[in-house]
Amino acid sequence: MEVFHAQTQLKEHLESIISSKKTIGFVPTMGAIHQGHLSLLQQALNQNDIVVVSIFVNPTQFNNQQDLDKYPRTLERDVALIKMLSDNIIVYAPTVDDIYNGTTIAQKFEYDGLESEMEGANRPGHFDGVGTIVKMLFEIIKPTNAYFGEKDFQQLQIVRKMVQKNNLDVNVVGCPIFREESGLAMSSRNERLSEKAKQKATYIYKVLQEAKDVFQKSDVKQTVDYVTAAFKKETDFTLEYFVVANEDNLQTVHQKETDKKYRAFIVAHIEEVRLIDNIALN
Ligand code: PAF
């Protein structure tokens, strides 16, 4: 399996692949590889001639230095897990300098307001950092298809918008949330939970499924009230937000309309770990 740390070498390696018109599937990650990432890689393997995965903890998307410092960096283990899935996956694990060349600054992006909702409202600059790194990686790797999990649904929509606005020639593929058998959405953050909290955290998806039911039988207000009450009685959790939003523009909705697609988004904390999840409502 080939692991590259320098973009010049990776580009050289990919040149002949690109000119021979082979398809390249790309999975960007920040490492701490788990089953969710492996499911994206499996889909990329099924749909492309060549697969590239990047492992890079991108400093410009963190608005909190402590969060950045604490982010797990487990390259050796990550490479071993990827190798177990397939020996043919190309790994790009650059240094910060290889990407940012001494200027670790995010570009400014305009995502037609998608960046002001939910995660964007709470993490200023976060989606500029995401847009910056994803665009750079697309320019280095020139993928045919790029795979993003629906767990970070807002990120997925933002990457789609960035691709559209910059006329990038890449097909962005959204992949369903990969869940533990218990229903808990796979995330590197789950590793920070005690076994007891991991068990408890299954409550998030349970309530989301119930919320979907309430939404289909009644209206937005009752759905929000239902979830708010469900978390009020579970004192191990702090509910940061629960929002019903239009799937396309991510704006919070208060009234259902026909022909629109809705999704519920949640962030809840347990044992000081911030867990994020979402569900399609119709
Ligand atoms: O979802 C992530 O892990 C990151 O935001 C991404 C897309 C790899 C960009 O750093």
GROMACS .gro file of C-alpha atoms and ligand atoms in nm:
model
  292
    1MET     CA    1   0.000   0.000   0.000
    2GLU     CA    2   0.135   0.344  -0.091
    3VAL     CA    3   0.145   0.621   0.169
    4PHE     CA    4   0.241   0.971   0.053
    5HIS     CA    5   0.331   1.262   0.278
    6ALA     CA    6   0.423   1.511   0.005
    7GLN     CA    7   0.181   1.641  -0.257
    8THR     CA    8   0.448   1.660  -0.529
    9GLN     CA    9   0.506   1.286  -0.502
   10LEU     CA   10   0.136   1.207  -0.485
   11LYS     CA   11   0.064   1.425  -0.790
   12GLU     CA   12   0.344   1.254  -0.983
   13HIS     CA   13   0.198   0.916  -0.894
   14LEU     CA   14  -0.156   1.019  -0.991
   15GLU     CA   15  -0.055   1.184  -1.321
   16SER     CA   16  -0.051   0.865  -1.529
   17ILE     CA   17  -0.375   0.749  -1.365
   18ILE     CA   18  -0.547   1.076  -1.453
   19SER     CA   19  -0.418   1.079  -1.813
   20SER     CA   20  -0.527   0.717  -1.866
   21LYS     CA   21  -0.883   0.834  -1.779
   22LYS     CA   22  -0.916   0.595  -1.486
   23THR     CA   23  -1.174   0.705  -1.231
   24ILE     CA   24  -1.047   0.825  -0.893
   25GLY     CA   25  -1.263   0.792  -0.582
   26PHE     CA   26  -1.159   1.015  -0.293
   27VAL     CA   27  -1.242   0.996   0.078
   28PRO     CA   28  -1.117   1.294   0.283
   29THR     CA   29  -1.072   1.223   0.655
   30MET     CA   30  -0.903   1.364   0.963
   31GLY     CA   31  -0.794   1.013   1.062
   32ALA     CA   32  -0.898   0.818   1.372
   33ILE     CA   33  -1.042   0.581   1.114
   34HIS     CA   34  -1.354   0.390   1.218
   35GLN     CA   35  -1.616   0.170   1.050
   36GLY     CA   36  -1.795   0.478   0.915
   37HIS     CA   37  -1.484   0.583   0.718
   38LEU     CA   38  -1.430   0.224   0.606
   39SER     CA   39  -1.786   0.213   0.468
   40LEU     CA   40  -1.712   0.528   0.263
   41LEU     CA   41  -1.392   0.365   0.138
   42GLN     CA   42  -1.579   0.047   0.047
   43GLN     CA   43  -1.829   0.247  -0.157
   44ALA     CA   44  -1.541   0.429  -0.327
   45LEU     CA   45  -1.372   0.096  -0.406
   46ASN     CA   46  -1.696  -0.036  -0.559
   47GLN     CA   47  -1.742   0.267  -0.784
   48ASN     CA   48  -1.392   0.370  -0.901
   49ASP     CA   49  -1.072   0.232  -1.059
   50ILE     CA   50  -0.847   0.394  -0.796
   51VAL     CA   51  -0.919   0.510  -0.441
   52VAL     CA   52  -0.734   0.781  -0.248
   53VAL     CA   53  -0.791   0.860   0.120
   54SER     CA   54  -0.649   1.167   0.289
   55ILE     CA   55  -0.562   1.172   0.658
   56PHE     CA   56  -0.509   1.528   0.775
   57VAL     CA   57  -0.616   1.708   1.091
   58ASN     CA   58  -0.691   2.041   0.929
   59PRO     CA   59  -0.598   2.328   1.166
   60THR     CA   60  -0.801   2.598   0.984
   61GLN     CA   61  -1.136   2.432   1.059
   62PHE     CA   62  -1.083   2.434   1.438
   63ASN     CA   63  -1.192   2.746   1.618
   64ASN     CA   64  -1.067   2.609   1.946
   65GLN     CA   65  -0.694   2.539   1.991
   66GLN     CA   66  -0.761   2.285   2.268
   67ASP     CA   67  -0.990   2.085   2.041
   68LEU     CA   68  -0.721   2.082   1.774
   69ASP     CA   69  -0.454   1.970   2.021
   70LYS     CA   70  -0.677   1.697   2.162
   71TYR     CA   71  -0.780   1.557   1.822
   72PRO     CA   72  -0.657   1.194   1.799
   73ARG     CA   73  -0.363   1.135   1.565
   74THR     CA   74  -0.329   0.762   1.506
   75LEU     CA   75  -0.170   0.733   1.162
   76GLU     CA   76  -0.011   0.390   1.207
   77ARG     CA   77  -0.333   0.235   1.329
   78ASP     CA   78  -0.533   0.414   1.056
   79VAL     CA   79  -0.305   0.283   0.782
   80ALA     CA   80  -0.332  -0.072   0.922
   81LEU     CA   81  -0.713  -0.053   0.924
   82ILE     CA   82  -0.723   0.079   0.566
   83LYS     CA   83  -0.479  -0.191   0.453
   84MET     CA   84  -0.707  -0.456   0.602
   85LEU     CA   85  -0.988  -0.330   0.379
   86SER     CA   86  -0.772  -0.315   0.066
   87ASP     CA   87  -0.405  -0.305  -0.019
   88ASN     CA   88  -0.479  -0.088  -0.323
   89ILE     CA   89  -0.593   0.228  -0.147
   90ILE     CA   90  -0.355   0.524  -0.179
   91VAL     CA   91  -0.307   0.717   0.147
   92TYR     CA   92  -0.220   1.086   0.148
   93ALA     CA   93  -0.113   1.195   0.497
   94PRO     CA   94   0.045   1.539   0.451
   95THR     CA   95   0.213   1.764   0.704
   96VAL     CA   96   0.057   2.104   0.776
   97ASP     CA   97   0.338   2.267   0.575
   98ASP     CA   98   0.285   2.041   0.274
   99ILE     CA   99  -0.072   2.176   0.255
  100TYR     CA  100  -0.041   2.534   0.377
  101ASN     CA  101   0.318   2.612   0.283
  102GLY     CA  102   0.382   2.828   0.589
  103THR     CA  103   0.054   3.023   0.571
  104THR     CA  104  -0.204   2.834   0.776
  105ILE     CA  105  -0.499   3.054   0.688
  106ALA     CA  106  -0.848   2.971   0.562
  107GLN     CA  107  -0.985   3.120   0.242
  108LYS     CA  108  -1.323   3.299   0.276
  109PHE     CA  109  -1.620   3.121   0.119
  110GLU     CA  110  -1.975   3.220   0.031
  111TYR     CA  111  -2.218   2.931   0.063
  112ASP     CA  112  -2.545   3.124   0.013
  113GLY     CA  113  -2.616   3.127   0.387
  114LEU     CA  114  -2.566   2.753   0.447
  115GLU     CA  115  -2.269   2.846   0.666
  116SER     CA  116  -2.478   3.055   0.908
  117GLU     CA  117  -2.703   2.772   1.026
  118MET     CA  118  -2.645   2.516   1.303
  119GLU     CA  119  -2.277   2.416   1.316
  120GLY     CA  120  -2.179   2.737   1.136
  121ALA     CA  121  -2.358   2.956   1.391
  122ASN     CA  122  -2.176   2.783   1.677
  123ARG     CA  123  -1.830   2.751   1.522
  124PRO     CA  124  -1.728   3.075   1.347
  125GLY     CA  125  -1.493   3.019   1.053
  126HIS     CA  126  -1.532   2.642   1.067
  127PHE     CA  127  -1.679   2.605   0.718
  128ASP     CA  128  -1.421   2.841   0.566
  129GLY     CA  129  -1.160   2.598   0.697
  130VAL     CA  130  -1.351   2.299   0.558
  131GLY     CA  131  -1.397   2.467   0.217
  132THR     CA  132  -1.028   2.561   0.208
  133ILE     CA  133  -0.896   2.213   0.275
  134VAL     CA  134  -1.152   2.027   0.061
  135LYS     CA  135  -1.087   2.257  -0.239
  136MET     CA  136  -0.710   2.215  -0.198
  137LEU     CA  137  -0.741   1.838  -0.175
  138PHE     CA  138  -0.967   1.829  -0.482
  139GLU     CA  139  -0.706   2.033  -0.672
  140ILE     CA  140  -0.426   1.796  -0.570
  141ILE     CA  141  -0.609   1.466  -0.621
  142LYS     CA  142  -0.851   1.559  -0.903
  143PRO     CA  143  -1.107   1.298  -0.801
  144THR     CA  144  -1.392   1.180  -1.022
  145ASN     CA  145  -1.607   1.107  -0.715
  146ALA     CA  146  -1.564   1.234  -0.359
  147TYR     CA  147  -1.741   1.067  -0.066
  148PHE     CA  148  -1.882   1.244   0.241
  149GLY     CA  149  -2.090   1.096   0.522
  150GLU     CA  150  -2.440   1.226   0.589
  151LYS     CA  151  -2.357   1.240   0.960
  152ASP     CA  152  -2.208   1.581   0.885
  153PHE     CA  153  -2.499   1.669   0.660
  154GLN     CA  154  -2.436   2.043   0.671
  155GLN     CA  155  -2.076   1.986   0.564
  156LEU     CA  156  -2.198   1.768   0.276
  157GLN     CA  157  -2.434   2.042   0.150
  158ILE     CA  158  -2.161   2.304   0.191
  159VAL     CA  159  -1.911   2.099  -0.009
  160ARG     CA  160  -2.176   2.056  -0.282
  161LYS     CA  161  -2.227   2.433  -0.289
  162MET     CA  162  -1.850   2.499  -0.297
  163VAL     CA  163  -1.811   2.260  -0.592
  164GLN     CA  164  -2.099   2.425  -0.778
  165LYS     CA  165  -1.980   2.782  -0.713
  166ASN     CA  166  -1.622   2.706  -0.815
  167ASN     CA  167  -1.721   2.493  -1.116
  168LEU     CA  168  -1.512   2.203  -0.991
  169ASP     CA  169  -1.529   1.887  -1.196
  170VAL     CA  170  -1.603   1.642  -0.916
  171ASN     CA  171  -1.910   1.441  -0.829
  172VAL     CA  172  -1.991   1.473  -0.458
  173VAL     CA  173  -2.147   1.154  -0.322
  174GLY     CA  174  -2.340   1.165   0.008
  175CYS     CA  175  -2.331   0.836   0.199
  176PRO     CA  176  -2.581   0.719   0.464
  177ILE     CA  177  -2.485   0.745   0.830
  178PHE     CA  178  -2.307   0.432   0.946
  179ARG     CA  179  -2.438   0.325   1.285
  180GLU     CA  180  -2.330   0.088   1.561
  181GLU     CA  181  -2.573  -0.202   1.608
  182SER     CA  182  -2.713  -0.001   1.899
  183GLY     CA  183  -2.805   0.282   1.660
  184LEU     CA  184  -2.534   0.522   1.779
  185ALA     CA  185  -2.387   0.710   1.481
  186MET     CA  186  -2.022   0.614   1.427
  187SER     CA  187  -1.781   0.890   1.524
  188SER     CA  188  -1.422   0.923   1.644
  189ARG     CA  189  -1.568   1.103   1.946
  190ASN     CA  190  -1.747   0.785   2.062
  191GLU     CA  191  -1.404   0.659   2.174
  192ARG     CA  192  -1.406   0.925   2.445
  193LEU     CA  193  -1.727   0.786   2.603
  194SER     CA  194  -1.731   0.540   2.893
  195GLU     CA  195  -1.911   0.211   2.817
  196LYS     CA  196  -2.206   0.336   3.024
  197ALA     CA  197  -2.229   0.664   2.832
  198LYS     CA  198  -2.193   0.481   2.499
  199GLN     CA  199  -2.494   0.273   2.596
  200LYS     CA  200  -2.688   0.582   2.709
  201ALA     CA  201  -2.598   0.773   2.391
  202THR     CA  202  -2.812   0.530   2.189
  203TYR     CA  203  -3.098   0.742   2.325
  204ILE     CA  204  -3.015   1.013   2.070
  205TYR     CA  205  -3.105   0.800   1.768
  206LYS     CA  206  -3.402   0.648   1.951
  207VAL     CA  207  -3.547   0.997   2.010
  208LEU     CA  208  -3.470   1.099   1.651
  209GLN     CA  209  -3.671   0.803   1.521
  210GLU     CA  210  -3.958   0.893   1.754
  211ALA     CA  211  -3.932   1.255   1.639
  212LYS     CA  212  -3.973   1.138   1.280
  213ASP     CA  213  -4.292   0.961   1.380
  214VAL     CA  214  -4.427   1.268   1.561
  215PHE     CA  215  -4.335   1.487   1.262
  216GLN     CA  216  -4.523   1.265   1.019
  217LYS     CA  217  -4.833   1.253   1.238
  218SER     CA  218  -4.837   1.617   1.348
  219ASP     CA  219  -4.633   1.936   1.299
  220VAL     CA  220  -4.294   2.096   1.357
  221LYS     CA  221  -4.379   2.251   1.694
  222GLN     CA  222  -4.498   1.921   1.841
  223THR     CA  223  -4.183   1.751   1.712
  224VAL     CA  224  -3.956   2.011   1.874
  225ASP     CA  225  -4.156   1.998   2.199
  226TYR     CA  226  -4.137   1.619   2.200
  227VAL     CA  227  -3.758   1.613   2.169
  228THR     CA  228  -3.705   1.897   2.416
  229ALA     CA  229  -3.915   1.712   2.677
  230ALA     CA  230  -3.741   1.381   2.603
  231PHE     CA  231  -3.402   1.536   2.683
  232LYS     CA  232  -3.523   1.734   2.981
  233LYS     CA  233  -3.602   1.411   3.164
  234GLU     CA  234  -3.263   1.255   3.081
  235THR     CA  235  -3.030   1.452   3.304
  236ASP     CA  236  -2.710   1.283   3.178
  237PHE     CA  237  -2.753   1.481   2.856
  238THR     CA  238  -2.731   1.848   2.771
  239LEU     CA  239  -2.926   1.924   2.456
  240GLU     CA  240  -2.734   2.191   2.261
  241TYR     CA  241  -2.983   2.213   1.977
  242PHE     CA  242  -3.260   2.027   1.800
  243VAL     CA  243  -3.369   2.179   1.472
  244VAL     CA  244  -3.610   2.082   1.196
  245ALA     CA  245  -3.467   2.224   0.874
  246ASN     CA  246  -3.523   2.231   0.501
  247GLU     CA  247  -3.279   1.976   0.358
  248ASP     CA  248  -3.168   2.200   0.069
  249ASN     CA  249  -3.108   2.540   0.230
  250LEU     CA  250  -3.077   2.412   0.590
  251GLN     CA  251  -3.301   2.688   0.719
  252THR     CA  252  -3.500   2.614   1.030
  253VAL     CA  253  -3.866   2.553   0.951
  254HIS     CA  254  -4.166   2.619   1.169
  255GLN     CA  255  -4.437   2.510   0.928
  256LYS     CA  256  -4.449   2.201   0.705
  257GLU     CA  257  -4.507   2.249   0.332
  258THR     CA  258  -4.573   1.981   0.074
  259ASP     CA  259  -4.297   1.902  -0.183
  260LYS     CA  260  -4.020   2.007   0.057
  261LYS     CA  261  -3.768   1.771   0.212
  262TYR     CA  262  -3.705   1.803   0.583
  263ARG     CA  263  -3.438   1.675   0.815
  264ALA     CA  264  -3.399   1.691   1.193
  265PHE     CA  265  -3.058   1.785   1.334
  266ILE     CA  266  -2.942   1.731   1.688
  267VAL     CA  267  -2.639   1.803   1.903
  268ALA     CA  268  -2.633   1.662   2.255
  269HIS     CA  269  -2.354   1.637   2.511
  270ILE     CA  270  -2.287   1.348   2.741
  271GLU     CA  271  -1.974   1.317   2.963
  272GLU     CA  272  -1.865   1.647   2.798
  273VAL     CA  273  -1.851   1.478   2.458
  274ARG     CA  274  -2.039   1.661   2.184
  275LEU     CA  275  -2.244   1.415   1.977
  276ILE     CA  276  -2.408   1.505   1.649
  277ASP     CA  277  -2.673   1.317   1.451
  278ASN     CA  278  -2.957   1.374   1.204
  279ILE     CA  279  -3.246   1.196   1.037
  280ALA     CA  280  -3.449   1.246   0.720
  281LEU     CA  281  -3.808   1.321   0.821
  282ASN     CA  282  -3.990   1.260   0.492
  283PAF     O1  283  -1.535   1.551   0.796
  283PAF     C1  284  -1.413   1.562   0.815
  283PAF     O2  285  -1.347   1.471   0.870
  283PAF     C2  286  -1.341   1.690   0.775
  283PAF     O3  287  -1.422   1.801   0.794
  283PAF     C3  288  -1.288   1.685   0.630
  283PAF     C4  289  -1.399   1.675   0.529
  283PAF     C5  290  -1.193   1.567   0.615
  283PAF     C6  291  -1.209   1.813   0.601
  283PAF     O4  292  -1.101   1.829   0.688
   0.00000   0.00000   0.00000
